[in-house]
Amino acid sequence: MNKQFLLLYFTTLIMSHGIDGKVRLFTYAYNRPDFIEIQDKLFKKFVLDDYEFIVFDDAPNQQMSQQIASTCAKLGIECVRFDQALHARPYLPRIPGDHAPTPSVRHAEIAQYSLDTYGIGHNDIVAIIDADMFLVKPFSFREYVKECPLAGYIKGDRIKFLWLGLIVMDMPHLPDPQDLSVNLGTIDGEWVDSGGHLHYYMRNHPEIKVKHIDAINLNAVSQDLPAQFLLMGPYHTMEERFNSMMLKSLGLDEEQINFVRAGPINIQFFANAHFLHYMTASNWDHKNDMWHARKTMLFDQYINTIIAAS
């Protein structure tokens, strides 16, 4: 094997995944530092790739920021503080009357910051993962985007874009990654939420195969359901949670079925039930402490069960 061939081989390897290529998993902590430790345990148990977990701290005050930083330090996780002054500048362009920092604006800005600083130019897979999104089954990010370099829940009808809660990107195989924008605003007269400006990227690169991440929506209680989540497909109500045949047909395993039956309000599973979305953990919809205490109790019981399983 000649030197010229070896040079070409290693150059190709570096360009595609790097000599020490690792999947990068990004999450964004506004509150709930307890969720960081749970995500970390689940990634260690279920991620099938070499990976690094990076937490971007978007806490609104110094006390919460210190809790997030302490949790990350204890676990040996890299923690990147997002300067809160960037929200006021703002970090991303705003339309007139769209005042930062609303929850959607905060989400878009810190996610964009993570891409700008740690994502674009990375030599492997990059995944954007909500702070209350949890991997609950063995999963390979590389395998998931092996044939499609971009994956996410595709929202919208006329204006299609990717929901920002779970996006997987094969950075070395995405053209013009510097053009990736997860901003929100109005496109052709239609409002799009955080992640909406990915519409421009997909429109400008029709050659890219985008993989749709499927969603299962369970235990819906209409008065507690955020309006925009109604756009993410049909919801199965609390009354349906005892329908074993339906739950099995959705691809849920026994532990997931038991969790759903216990009655946590408004939950989602994504990617063939490999990810569980707790939903609205930052409490931007202003639920009371008792509401979250019960949901967290049921959630913790399920998570502890699957972590303890061999």
PDB file of C-alpha atoms in Angstrom:
ATOM      1  CA  MET A   1       0.000   0.000   0.000  1.00  0.00           C
ATOM      2  CA  ASN A   2       1.734   3.231  -1.166  1.00  0.00           C
ATOM      3  CA  LYS A   3       2.061   6.485   0.786  1.00  0.00           C
ATOM      4  CA  GLN A   4      -0.175   8.382  -1.636  1.00  0.00           C
ATOM      5  CA  PHE A   5      -3.031   5.955  -1.015  1.00  0.00           C
ATOM      6  CA  LEU A   6      -2.525   6.108   2.756  1.00  0.00           C
ATOM      7  CA  LEU A   7      -2.558   9.907   2.680  1.00  0.00           C
ATOM      8  CA  LEU A   8      -5.789   9.897   0.688  1.00  0.00           C
ATOM      9  CA  TYR A   9      -7.333   7.340   3.049  1.00  0.00           C
ATOM     10  CA  PHE A  10      -6.561   9.260   6.235  1.00  0.00           C
ATOM     11  CA  THR A  11      -7.558  12.579   4.676  1.00  0.00           C
ATOM     12  CA  THR A  12     -10.932  11.072   3.800  1.00  0.00           C
ATOM     13  CA  LEU A  13     -11.257   9.638   7.310  1.00  0.00           C
ATOM     14  CA  ILE A  14     -10.530  12.984   8.948  1.00  0.00           C
ATOM     15  CA  MET A  15     -12.952  14.823   6.674  1.00  0.00           C
ATOM     16  CA  SER A  16     -15.752  12.353   7.380  1.00  0.00           C
ATOM     17  CA  HIS A  17     -15.416  11.665  11.091  1.00  0.00           C
ATOM     18  CA  GLY A  18     -11.969  12.683  12.250  1.00  0.00           C
ATOM     19  CA  ILE A  19      -9.334  10.440  13.797  1.00  0.00           C
ATOM     20  CA  ASP A  20     -10.985  10.839  17.178  1.00  0.00           C
ATOM     21  CA  GLY A  21     -14.448  11.622  15.815  1.00  0.00           C
ATOM     22  CA  LYS A  22     -17.153  11.616  18.448  1.00  0.00           C
ATOM     23  CA  VAL A  23     -20.852  12.266  18.277  1.00  0.00           C
ATOM     24  CA  ARG A  24     -21.610  15.551  20.025  1.00  0.00           C
ATOM     25  CA  LEU A  25     -24.785  15.696  22.086  1.00  0.00           C
ATOM     26  CA  PHE A  26     -25.961  19.211  22.955  1.00  0.00           C
ATOM     27  CA  THR A  27     -28.558  20.106  25.550  1.00  0.00           C
ATOM     28  CA  TYR A  28     -29.660  23.442  26.988  1.00  0.00           C
ATOM     29  CA  ALA A  29     -30.250  23.929  30.714  1.00  0.00           C
ATOM     30  CA  TYR A  30     -32.563  26.717  31.850  1.00  0.00           C
ATOM     31  CA  ASN A  31     -33.542  25.013  35.108  1.00  0.00           C
ATOM     32  CA  ARG A  32     -33.926  21.414  36.355  1.00  0.00           C
ATOM     33  CA  PRO A  33     -30.243  20.503  36.909  1.00  0.00           C
ATOM     34  CA  ASP A  34     -31.550  17.108  38.054  1.00  0.00           C
ATOM     35  CA  PHE A  35     -32.397  16.383  34.421  1.00  0.00           C
ATOM     36  CA  ILE A  36     -28.728  16.760  33.421  1.00  0.00           C
ATOM     37  CA  GLU A  37     -27.727  13.839  35.618  1.00  0.00           C
ATOM     38  CA  ILE A  38     -30.581  11.712  34.283  1.00  0.00           C
ATOM     39  CA  GLN A  39     -29.649  12.467  30.671  1.00  0.00           C
ATOM     40  CA  ASP A  40     -26.031  11.614  31.474  1.00  0.00           C
ATOM     41  CA  LYS A  41     -26.929   8.244  33.011  1.00  0.00           C
ATOM     42  CA  LEU A  42     -29.176   7.359  30.086  1.00  0.00           C
ATOM     43  CA  PHE A  43     -26.605   8.375  27.466  1.00  0.00           C
ATOM     44  CA  LYS A  44     -23.985   6.228  29.205  1.00  0.00           C
ATOM     45  CA  LYS A  45     -26.354   3.279  29.220  1.00  0.00           C
ATOM     46  CA  PHE A  46     -27.910   3.547  25.780  1.00  0.00           C
ATOM     47  CA  VAL A  47     -25.723   5.497  23.304  1.00  0.00           C
ATOM     48  CA  LEU A  48     -23.997   2.998  21.003  1.00  0.00           C
ATOM     49  CA  ASP A  49     -21.473   5.501  19.578  1.00  0.00           C
ATOM     50  CA  ASP A  50     -18.411   7.223  20.978  1.00  0.00           C
ATOM     51  CA  TYR A  51     -19.819  10.542  22.123  1.00  0.00           C
ATOM     52  CA  GLU A  52     -19.325  13.674  24.180  1.00  0.00           C
ATOM     53  CA  PHE A  53     -22.117  15.369  26.105  1.00  0.00           C
ATOM     54  CA  ILE A  54     -22.043  19.178  26.270  1.00  0.00           C
ATOM     55  CA  VAL A  55     -24.443  21.236  28.393  1.00  0.00           C
ATOM     56  CA  PHE A  56     -25.128  24.852  27.440  1.00  0.00           C
ATOM     57  CA  ASP A  57     -26.143  26.801  30.527  1.00  0.00           C
ATOM     58  CA  ASP A  58     -28.947  29.283  29.812  1.00  0.00           C
ATOM     59  CA  ALA A  59     -30.022  29.840  33.416  1.00  0.00           C
ATOM     60  CA  PRO A  60     -31.736  33.210  33.927  1.00  0.00           C
ATOM     61  CA  ASN A  61     -29.951  33.902  37.230  1.00  0.00           C
ATOM     62  CA  GLN A  62     -26.624  33.232  38.912  1.00  0.00           C
ATOM     63  CA  GLN A  63     -28.012  30.875  41.542  1.00  0.00           C
ATOM     64  CA  MET A  64     -29.464  28.473  38.968  1.00  0.00           C
ATOM     65  CA  SER A  65     -26.348  28.812  36.817  1.00  0.00           C
ATOM     66  CA  GLN A  66     -24.194  27.716  39.760  1.00  0.00           C
ATOM     67  CA  GLN A  67     -26.407  24.668  40.320  1.00  0.00           C
ATOM     68  CA  ILE A  68     -26.096  23.697  36.660  1.00  0.00           C
ATOM     69  CA  ALA A  69     -22.322  24.224  36.680  1.00  0.00           C
ATOM     70  CA  SER A  70     -21.929  22.220  39.907  1.00  0.00           C
ATOM     71  CA  THR A  71     -23.952  19.334  38.500  1.00  0.00           C
ATOM     72  CA  CYS A  72     -21.837  19.255  35.348  1.00  0.00           C
ATOM     73  CA  ALA A  73     -18.583  19.465  37.332  1.00  0.00           C
ATOM     74  CA  LYS A  74     -19.661  16.566  39.545  1.00  0.00           C
ATOM     75  CA  LEU A  75     -20.426  14.444  36.482  1.00  0.00           C
ATOM     76  CA  GLY A  76     -17.395  15.511  34.443  1.00  0.00           C
ATOM     77  CA  ILE A  77     -19.560  17.080  31.734  1.00  0.00           C
ATOM     78  CA  GLU A  78     -18.412  20.105  29.760  1.00  0.00           C
ATOM     79  CA  CYS A  79     -20.591  23.095  30.660  1.00  0.00           C
ATOM     80  CA  VAL A  80     -20.691  26.228  28.503  1.00  0.00           C
ATOM     81  CA  ARG A  81     -22.271  29.351  29.983  1.00  0.00           C
ATOM     82  CA  PHE A  82     -24.332  31.428  27.560  1.00  0.00           C
ATOM     83  CA  ASP A  83     -23.833  35.087  28.444  1.00  0.00           C
ATOM     84  CA  GLN A  84     -27.329  36.348  29.238  1.00  0.00           C
ATOM     85  CA  ALA A  85     -26.460  39.750  27.780  1.00  0.00           C
ATOM     86  CA  LEU A  86     -26.481  38.078  24.361  1.00  0.00           C
ATOM     87  CA  HIS A  87     -30.239  37.623  24.627  1.00  0.00           C
ATOM     88  CA  ALA A  88     -30.685  41.374  24.969  1.00  0.00           C
ATOM     89  CA  ARG A  89     -28.405  42.386  22.080  1.00  0.00           C
ATOM     90  CA  PRO A  90     -29.972  40.063  20.630  1.00  0.00           C
ATOM     91  CA  TYR A  91     -27.896  37.076  19.468  1.00  0.00           C
ATOM     92  CA  LEU A  92     -30.206  36.408  16.499  1.00  0.00           C
ATOM     93  CA  PRO A  93     -32.075  38.991  14.392  1.00  0.00           C
ATOM     94  CA  ARG A  94     -35.542  39.803  15.703  1.00  0.00           C
ATOM     95  CA  ILE A  95     -38.550  41.028  13.802  1.00  0.00           C
ATOM     96  CA  PRO A  96     -40.200  44.298  14.946  1.00  0.00           C
ATOM     97  CA  GLY A  97     -42.309  43.714  18.034  1.00  0.00           C
ATOM     98  CA  ASP A  98     -40.699  40.330  18.779  1.00  0.00           C
ATOM     99  CA  HIS A  99     -39.086  41.085  22.113  1.00  0.00           C
ATOM    100  CA  ALA A 100     -36.421  38.847  23.606  1.00  0.00           C
ATOM    101  CA  PRO A 101     -36.163  36.802  25.637  1.00  0.00           C
ATOM    102  CA  THR A 102     -39.378  34.781  25.231  1.00  0.00           C
ATOM    103  CA  PRO A 103     -38.924  31.016  25.782  1.00  0.00           C
ATOM    104  CA  SER A 104     -38.877  30.324  22.031  1.00  0.00           C
ATOM    105  CA  VAL A 105     -36.366  33.114  21.407  1.00  0.00           C
ATOM    106  CA  ARG A 106     -34.114  31.876  24.216  1.00  0.00           C
ATOM    107  CA  HIS A 107     -34.267  28.349  22.819  1.00  0.00           C
ATOM    108  CA  ALA A 108     -33.380  29.433  19.294  1.00  0.00           C
ATOM    109  CA  GLU A 109     -30.545  31.697  20.410  1.00  0.00           C
ATOM    110  CA  ILE A 110     -28.745  29.245  22.648  1.00  0.00           C
ATOM    111  CA  ALA A 111     -29.187  26.418  20.131  1.00  0.00           C
ATOM    112  CA  GLN A 112     -27.728  28.648  17.411  1.00  0.00           C
ATOM    113  CA  TYR A 113     -24.857  29.571  19.722  1.00  0.00           C
ATOM    114  CA  SER A 114     -24.100  25.884  20.284  1.00  0.00           C
ATOM    115  CA  LEU A 115     -24.003  25.274  16.539  1.00  0.00           C
ATOM    116  CA  ASP A 116     -21.847  28.338  15.893  1.00  0.00           C
ATOM    117  CA  THR A 117     -19.296  27.453  18.569  1.00  0.00           C
ATOM    118  CA  TYR A 118     -19.266  23.649  18.833  1.00  0.00           C
ATOM    119  CA  GLY A 119     -21.324  22.280  15.952  1.00  0.00           C
ATOM    120  CA  ILE A 120     -20.554  23.778  12.564  1.00  0.00           C
ATOM    121  CA  GLY A 121     -17.203  22.415  11.456  1.00  0.00           C
ATOM    122  CA  HIS A 122     -17.323  19.419  13.798  1.00  0.00           C
ATOM    123  CA  ASN A 123     -16.033  16.267  12.136  1.00  0.00           C
ATOM    124  CA  ASP A 124     -18.859  13.974  13.226  1.00  0.00           C
ATOM    125  CA  ILE A 125     -22.542  13.828  14.146  1.00  0.00           C
ATOM    126  CA  VAL A 126     -24.086  16.691  16.121  1.00  0.00           C
ATOM    127  CA  ALA A 127     -27.412  16.254  17.925  1.00  0.00           C
ATOM    128  CA  ILE A 128     -29.600  18.977  19.423  1.00  0.00           C
ATOM    129  CA  ILE A 129     -31.543  17.464  22.328  1.00  0.00           C
ATOM    130  CA  ASP A 130     -34.082  19.236  24.528  1.00  0.00           C
ATOM    131  CA  ALA A 131     -33.259  19.467  28.225  1.00  0.00           C
ATOM    132  CA  ASP A 132     -36.297  17.277  28.938  1.00  0.00           C
ATOM    133  CA  MET A 133     -35.692  14.766  26.132  1.00  0.00           C
ATOM    134  CA  PHE A 134     -34.378  11.409  27.345  1.00  0.00           C
ATOM    135  CA  LEU A 135     -32.887   8.447  25.507  1.00  0.00           C
ATOM    136  CA  VAL A 136     -34.607   5.329  26.854  1.00  0.00           C
ATOM    137  CA  LYS A 137     -33.449   2.538  24.518  1.00  0.00           C
ATOM    138  CA  PRO A 138     -30.145   1.562  22.858  1.00  0.00           C
ATOM    139  CA  PHE A 139     -29.526   3.955  19.978  1.00  0.00           C
ATOM    140  CA  SER A 140     -26.826   4.793  17.432  1.00  0.00           C
ATOM    141  CA  PHE A 141     -26.904   8.370  16.179  1.00  0.00           C
ATOM    142  CA  ARG A 142     -24.511   7.462  13.359  1.00  0.00           C
ATOM    143  CA  GLU A 143     -26.688   4.595  12.220  1.00  0.00           C
ATOM    144  CA  TYR A 144     -29.813   6.756  12.398  1.00  0.00           C
ATOM    145  CA  VAL A 145     -28.484   9.293   9.867  1.00  0.00           C
ATOM    146  CA  LYS A 146     -26.429   6.851   7.802  1.00  0.00           C
ATOM    147  CA  GLU A 147     -28.539   7.437   4.691  1.00  0.00           C
ATOM    148  CA  CYS A 148     -29.945  10.903   5.495  1.00  0.00           C
ATOM    149  CA  PRO A 149     -27.535  13.528   6.867  1.00  0.00           C
ATOM    150  CA  LEU A 150     -30.310  15.536   8.536  1.00  0.00           C
ATOM    151  CA  ALA A 151     -33.075  14.212  10.786  1.00  0.00           C
ATOM    152  CA  GLY A 152     -35.801  15.904  12.793  1.00  0.00           C
ATOM    153  CA  TYR A 153     -39.530  16.155  13.333  1.00  0.00           C
ATOM    154  CA  ILE A 154     -40.766  17.976  10.222  1.00  0.00           C
ATOM    155  CA  LYS A 155     -43.331  20.634  11.112  1.00  0.00           C
ATOM    156  CA  GLY A 156     -45.497  22.811   8.933  1.00  0.00           C
ATOM    157  CA  ASP A 157     -47.478  22.369   5.756  1.00  0.00           C
ATOM    158  CA  ARG A 158     -46.642  25.171   3.349  1.00  0.00           C
ATOM    159  CA  ILE A 159     -43.558  26.260   5.319  1.00  0.00           C
ATOM    160  CA  LYS A 160     -41.724  23.127   6.411  1.00  0.00           C
ATOM    161  CA  PHE A 161     -39.025  23.207   9.067  1.00  0.00           C
ATOM    162  CA  LEU A 162     -37.578  21.050  11.850  1.00  0.00           C
ATOM    163  CA  TRP A 163     -38.798  21.165  15.431  1.00  0.00           C
ATOM    164  CA  LEU A 164     -35.902  22.117  17.698  1.00  0.00           C
ATOM    165  CA  GLY A 165     -36.487  19.475  20.375  1.00  0.00           C
ATOM    166  CA  LEU A 166     -34.527  16.713  18.623  1.00  0.00           C
ATOM    167  CA  ILE A 167     -32.369  17.217  15.532  1.00  0.00           C
ATOM    168  CA  VAL A 168     -29.523  14.993  14.319  1.00  0.00           C
ATOM    169  CA  MET A 169     -26.993  16.361  11.818  1.00  0.00           C
ATOM    170  CA  ASP A 170     -24.157  14.570  10.034  1.00  0.00           C
ATOM    171  CA  MET A 171     -22.031  17.701   9.820  1.00  0.00           C
ATOM    172  CA  PRO A 172     -19.324  16.433   7.422  1.00  0.00           C
ATOM    173  CA  HIS A 173     -22.007  15.514   4.889  1.00  0.00           C
ATOM    174  CA  LEU A 174     -24.125  18.671   5.082  1.00  0.00           C
ATOM    175  CA  PRO A 175     -23.396  21.266   2.385  1.00  0.00           C
ATOM    176  CA  ASP A 176     -22.844  24.845   3.565  1.00  0.00           C
ATOM    177  CA  PRO A 177     -23.301  24.050   7.276  1.00  0.00           C
ATOM    178  CA  GLN A 178     -22.516  27.687   8.081  1.00  0.00           C
ATOM    179  CA  ASP A 179     -25.975  28.485   6.655  1.00  0.00           C
ATOM    180  CA  LEU A 180     -27.782  26.410   9.295  1.00  0.00           C
ATOM    181  CA  SER A 181     -30.059  28.755  11.230  1.00  0.00           C
ATOM    182  CA  VAL A 182     -32.568  27.752  13.899  1.00  0.00           C
ATOM    183  CA  ASN A 183     -34.044  31.230  14.267  1.00  0.00           C
ATOM    184  CA  LEU A 184     -37.783  31.867  14.424  1.00  0.00           C
ATOM    185  CA  GLY A 185     -40.055  34.523  12.990  1.00  0.00           C
ATOM    186  CA  THR A 186     -42.253  35.007   9.930  1.00  0.00           C
ATOM    187  CA  ILE A 187     -41.580  33.350   6.577  1.00  0.00           C
ATOM    188  CA  ASP A 188     -43.752  34.333   3.615  1.00  0.00           C
ATOM    189  CA  GLY A 189     -46.399  35.639   6.005  1.00  0.00           C
ATOM    190  CA  GLU A 190     -46.463  32.511   8.177  1.00  0.00           C
ATOM    191  CA  TRP A 191     -45.162  32.376  11.744  1.00  0.00           C
ATOM    192  CA  VAL A 192     -42.572  29.688  12.463  1.00  0.00           C
ATOM    193  CA  ASP A 193     -41.327  28.693  15.910  1.00  0.00           C
ATOM    194  CA  SER A 194     -37.730  28.083  16.984  1.00  0.00           C
ATOM    195  CA  GLY A 195     -36.038  26.011  14.304  1.00  0.00           C
ATOM    196  CA  GLY A 196     -38.203  27.658  11.654  1.00  0.00           C
ATOM    197  CA  HIS A 197     -35.356  29.161   9.651  1.00  0.00           C
ATOM    198  CA  LEU A 198     -34.145  25.668   8.829  1.00  0.00           C
ATOM    199  CA  HIS A 199     -36.847  26.005   6.176  1.00  0.00           C
ATOM    200  CA  TYR A 200     -34.437  28.207   4.210  1.00  0.00           C
ATOM    201  CA  TYR A 201     -31.630  25.673   4.500  1.00  0.00           C
ATOM    202  CA  MET A 202     -33.823  22.797   3.316  1.00  0.00           C
ATOM    203  CA  ARG A 203     -35.282  24.926   0.508  1.00  0.00           C
ATOM    204  CA  ASN A 204     -31.826  25.961  -0.687  1.00  0.00           C
ATOM    205  CA  HIS A 205     -30.549  22.383  -0.573  1.00  0.00           C
ATOM    206  CA  PRO A 206     -33.301  20.197  -2.043  1.00  0.00           C
ATOM    207  CA  GLU A 207     -30.710  17.492  -2.713  1.00  0.00           C
ATOM    208  CA  ILE A 208     -30.455  16.748   1.027  1.00  0.00           C
ATOM    209  CA  LYS A 209     -32.454  13.782   2.241  1.00  0.00           C
ATOM    210  CA  VAL A 210     -34.190  14.774   5.475  1.00  0.00           C
ATOM    211  CA  LYS A 211     -35.306  11.961   7.756  1.00  0.00           C
ATOM    212  CA  HIS A 212     -38.583  12.549   9.577  1.00  0.00           C
ATOM    213  CA  ILE A 213     -38.416  11.622  13.259  1.00  0.00           C
ATOM    214  CA  ASP A 214     -41.758  10.088  14.196  1.00  0.00           C
ATOM    215  CA  ALA A 215     -43.689  11.178  17.282  1.00  0.00           C
ATOM    216  CA  ILE A 216     -46.130   9.423  19.605  1.00  0.00           C
ATOM    217  CA  ASN A 217     -48.266  11.757  21.730  1.00  0.00           C
ATOM    218  CA  LEU A 218     -49.832  10.282  24.842  1.00  0.00           C
ATOM    219  CA  ASN A 219     -51.987  11.077  27.886  1.00  0.00           C
ATOM    220  CA  ALA A 220     -53.247  14.333  26.457  1.00  0.00           C
ATOM    221  CA  VAL A 221     -55.288  16.592  28.709  1.00  0.00           C
ATOM    222  CA  SER A 222     -56.570  19.342  26.453  1.00  0.00           C
ATOM    223  CA  GLN A 223     -56.629  22.143  29.019  1.00  0.00           C
ATOM    224  CA  ASP A 224     -52.992  21.389  29.926  1.00  0.00           C
ATOM    225  CA  LEU A 225     -51.753  20.958  26.366  1.00  0.00           C
ATOM    226  CA  PRO A 226     -49.629  23.763  24.863  1.00  0.00           C
ATOM    227  CA  ALA A 227     -51.335  24.916  21.674  1.00  0.00           C
ATOM    228  CA  GLN A 228     -48.344  24.456  19.363  1.00  0.00           C
ATOM    229  CA  PHE A 229     -48.017  20.788  20.300  1.00  0.00           C
ATOM    230  CA  LEU A 230     -51.391  20.198  18.671  1.00  0.00           C
ATOM    231  CA  LEU A 231     -49.511  20.669  15.398  1.00  0.00           C
ATOM    232  CA  MET A 232     -47.396  17.587  16.101  1.00  0.00           C
ATOM    233  CA  GLY A 233     -49.917  14.976  15.117  1.00  0.00           C
ATOM    234  CA  PRO A 234     -52.853  13.250  16.820  1.00  0.00           C
ATOM    235  CA  TYR A 235     -52.831  12.848  20.582  1.00  0.00           C
ATOM    236  CA  HIS A 236     -53.956   9.797  22.483  1.00  0.00           C
ATOM    237  CA  THR A 237     -55.947  10.859  25.520  1.00  0.00           C
ATOM    238  CA  MET A 238     -55.647   9.802  29.154  1.00  0.00           C
ATOM    239  CA  GLU A 239     -58.679   7.559  28.660  1.00  0.00           C
ATOM    240  CA  GLU A 240     -56.787   5.552  26.019  1.00  0.00           C
ATOM    241  CA  ARG A 241     -53.841   4.680  28.251  1.00  0.00           C
ATOM    242  CA  PHE A 242     -55.338   1.342  29.301  1.00  0.00           C
ATOM    243  CA  ASN A 243     -55.713   0.136  25.695  1.00  0.00           C
ATOM    244  CA  SER A 244     -52.899  -2.435  25.668  1.00  0.00           C
ATOM    245  CA  MET A 245     -53.357  -3.350  22.030  1.00  0.00           C
ATOM    246  CA  MET A 246     -53.040   0.275  20.948  1.00  0.00           C
ATOM    247  CA  LEU A 247     -49.951   0.907  23.088  1.00  0.00           C
ATOM    248  CA  LYS A 248     -48.217  -2.206  21.767  1.00  0.00           C
ATOM    249  CA  SER A 249     -49.095  -1.241  18.193  1.00  0.00           C
ATOM    250  CA  LEU A 250     -47.315   2.085  18.793  1.00  0.00           C
ATOM    251  CA  GLY A 251     -44.089   0.206  19.496  1.00  0.00           C
ATOM    252  CA  LEU A 252     -43.942   0.741  23.255  1.00  0.00           C
ATOM    253  CA  ASP A 253     -42.190  -1.851  25.387  1.00  0.00           C
ATOM    254  CA  GLU A 254     -43.542  -3.215  28.661  1.00  0.00           C
ATOM    255  CA  GLU A 255     -41.886  -0.607  30.891  1.00  0.00           C
ATOM    256  CA  GLN A 256     -43.085   2.218  28.661  1.00  0.00           C
ATOM    257  CA  ILE A 257     -46.619   0.864  28.730  1.00  0.00           C
ATOM    258  CA  ASN A 258     -46.520   0.692  32.535  1.00  0.00           C
ATOM    259  CA  PHE A 259     -45.274   4.286  32.635  1.00  0.00           C
ATOM    260  CA  VAL A 260     -48.033   5.527  30.335  1.00  0.00           C
ATOM    261  CA  ARG A 261     -50.674   3.695  32.352  1.00  0.00           C
ATOM    262  CA  ALA A 262     -49.442   5.377  35.540  1.00  0.00           C
ATOM    263  CA  GLY A 263     -50.834   8.593  34.070  1.00  0.00           C
ATOM    264  CA  PRO A 264     -48.143  11.247  33.480  1.00  0.00           C
ATOM    265  CA  ILE A 265     -49.926  14.090  31.683  1.00  0.00           C
ATOM    266  CA  ASN A 266     -48.824  15.109  28.172  1.00  0.00           C
ATOM    267  CA  ILE A 267     -45.776  13.058  27.208  1.00  0.00           C
ATOM    268  CA  GLN A 268     -44.222  12.182  23.882  1.00  0.00           C
ATOM    269  CA  PHE A 269     -42.038   9.408  22.490  1.00  0.00           C
ATOM    270  CA  PHE A 270     -39.846  10.010  19.440  1.00  0.00           C
ATOM    271  CA  ALA A 271     -37.806   7.931  16.982  1.00  0.00           C
ATOM    272  CA  ASN A 272     -39.678   4.665  17.320  1.00  0.00           C
ATOM    273  CA  ALA A 273     -40.052   5.240  21.078  1.00  0.00           C
ATOM    274  CA  HIS A 274     -36.307   5.568  21.677  1.00  0.00           C
ATOM    275  CA  PHE A 275     -36.658   9.053  23.194  1.00  0.00           C
ATOM    276  CA  LEU A 276     -39.076  10.238  25.869  1.00  0.00           C
ATOM    277  CA  HIS A 277     -40.072  13.909  25.961  1.00  0.00           C
ATOM    278  CA  TYR A 278     -41.181  15.023  29.439  1.00  0.00           C
ATOM    279  CA  MET A 279     -42.513  18.283  27.896  1.00  0.00           C
ATOM    280  CA  THR A 280     -42.461  21.873  29.220  1.00  0.00           C
ATOM    281  CA  ALA A 281     -39.974  21.115  32.008  1.00  0.00           C
ATOM    282  CA  SER A 282     -38.838  24.746  32.035  1.00  0.00           C
ATOM    283  CA  ASN A 283     -42.423  25.473  33.161  1.00  0.00           C
ATOM    284  CA  TRP A 284     -42.934  28.176  30.559  1.00  0.00           C
ATOM    285  CA  ASP A 285     -46.631  27.274  30.663  1.00  0.00           C
ATOM    286  CA  HIS A 286     -46.738  28.082  34.409  1.00  0.00           C
ATOM    287  CA  LYS A 287     -47.942  24.848  35.990  1.00  0.00           C
ATOM    288  CA  ASN A 288     -48.009  24.700  39.793  1.00  0.00           C
ATOM    289  CA  ASP A 289     -45.498  22.777  41.907  1.00  0.00           C
ATOM    290  CA  MET A 290     -47.891  19.904  42.623  1.00  0.00           C
ATOM    291  CA  TRP A 291     -48.448  19.338  38.898  1.00  0.00           C
ATOM    292  CA  HIS A 292     -44.732  18.885  38.271  1.00  0.00           C
ATOM    293  CA  ALA A 293     -44.146  16.987  41.519  1.00  0.00           C
ATOM    294  CA  ARG A 294     -46.532  14.212  40.469  1.00  0.00           C
ATOM    295  CA  LYS A 295     -45.231  14.070  36.920  1.00  0.00           C
ATOM    296  CA  THR A 296     -41.627  13.997  38.144  1.00  0.00           C
ATOM    297  CA  MET A 297     -42.434  11.194  40.599  1.00  0.00           C
ATOM    298  CA  LEU A 298     -43.881   8.997  37.833  1.00  0.00           C
ATOM    299  CA  PHE A 299     -41.039   9.929  35.503  1.00  0.00           C
ATOM    300  CA  ASP A 300     -38.381   9.073  38.115  1.00  0.00           C
ATOM    301  CA  GLN A 301     -39.975   5.687  38.773  1.00  0.00           C
ATOM    302  CA  TYR A 302     -39.817   4.819  35.075  1.00  0.00           C
ATOM    303  CA  ILE A 303     -36.254   6.092  34.615  1.00  0.00           C
ATOM    304  CA  ASN A 304     -34.956   4.267  37.697  1.00  0.00           C
ATOM    305  CA  THR A 305     -36.518   1.049  36.418  1.00  0.00           C
ATOM    306  CA  ILE A 306     -34.838   1.174  33.015  1.00  0.00           C
ATOM    307  CA  ILE A 307     -31.479   2.284  34.436  1.00  0.00           C
ATOM    308  CA  ALA A 308     -31.503  -0.617  36.896  1.00  0.00           C
ATOM    309  CA  ALA A 309     -32.417  -3.159  34.208  1.00  0.00           C
ATOM    310  CA  SER A 310     -29.552  -5.289  32.921  1.00  0.00           C
TER     311      SER A 310
END
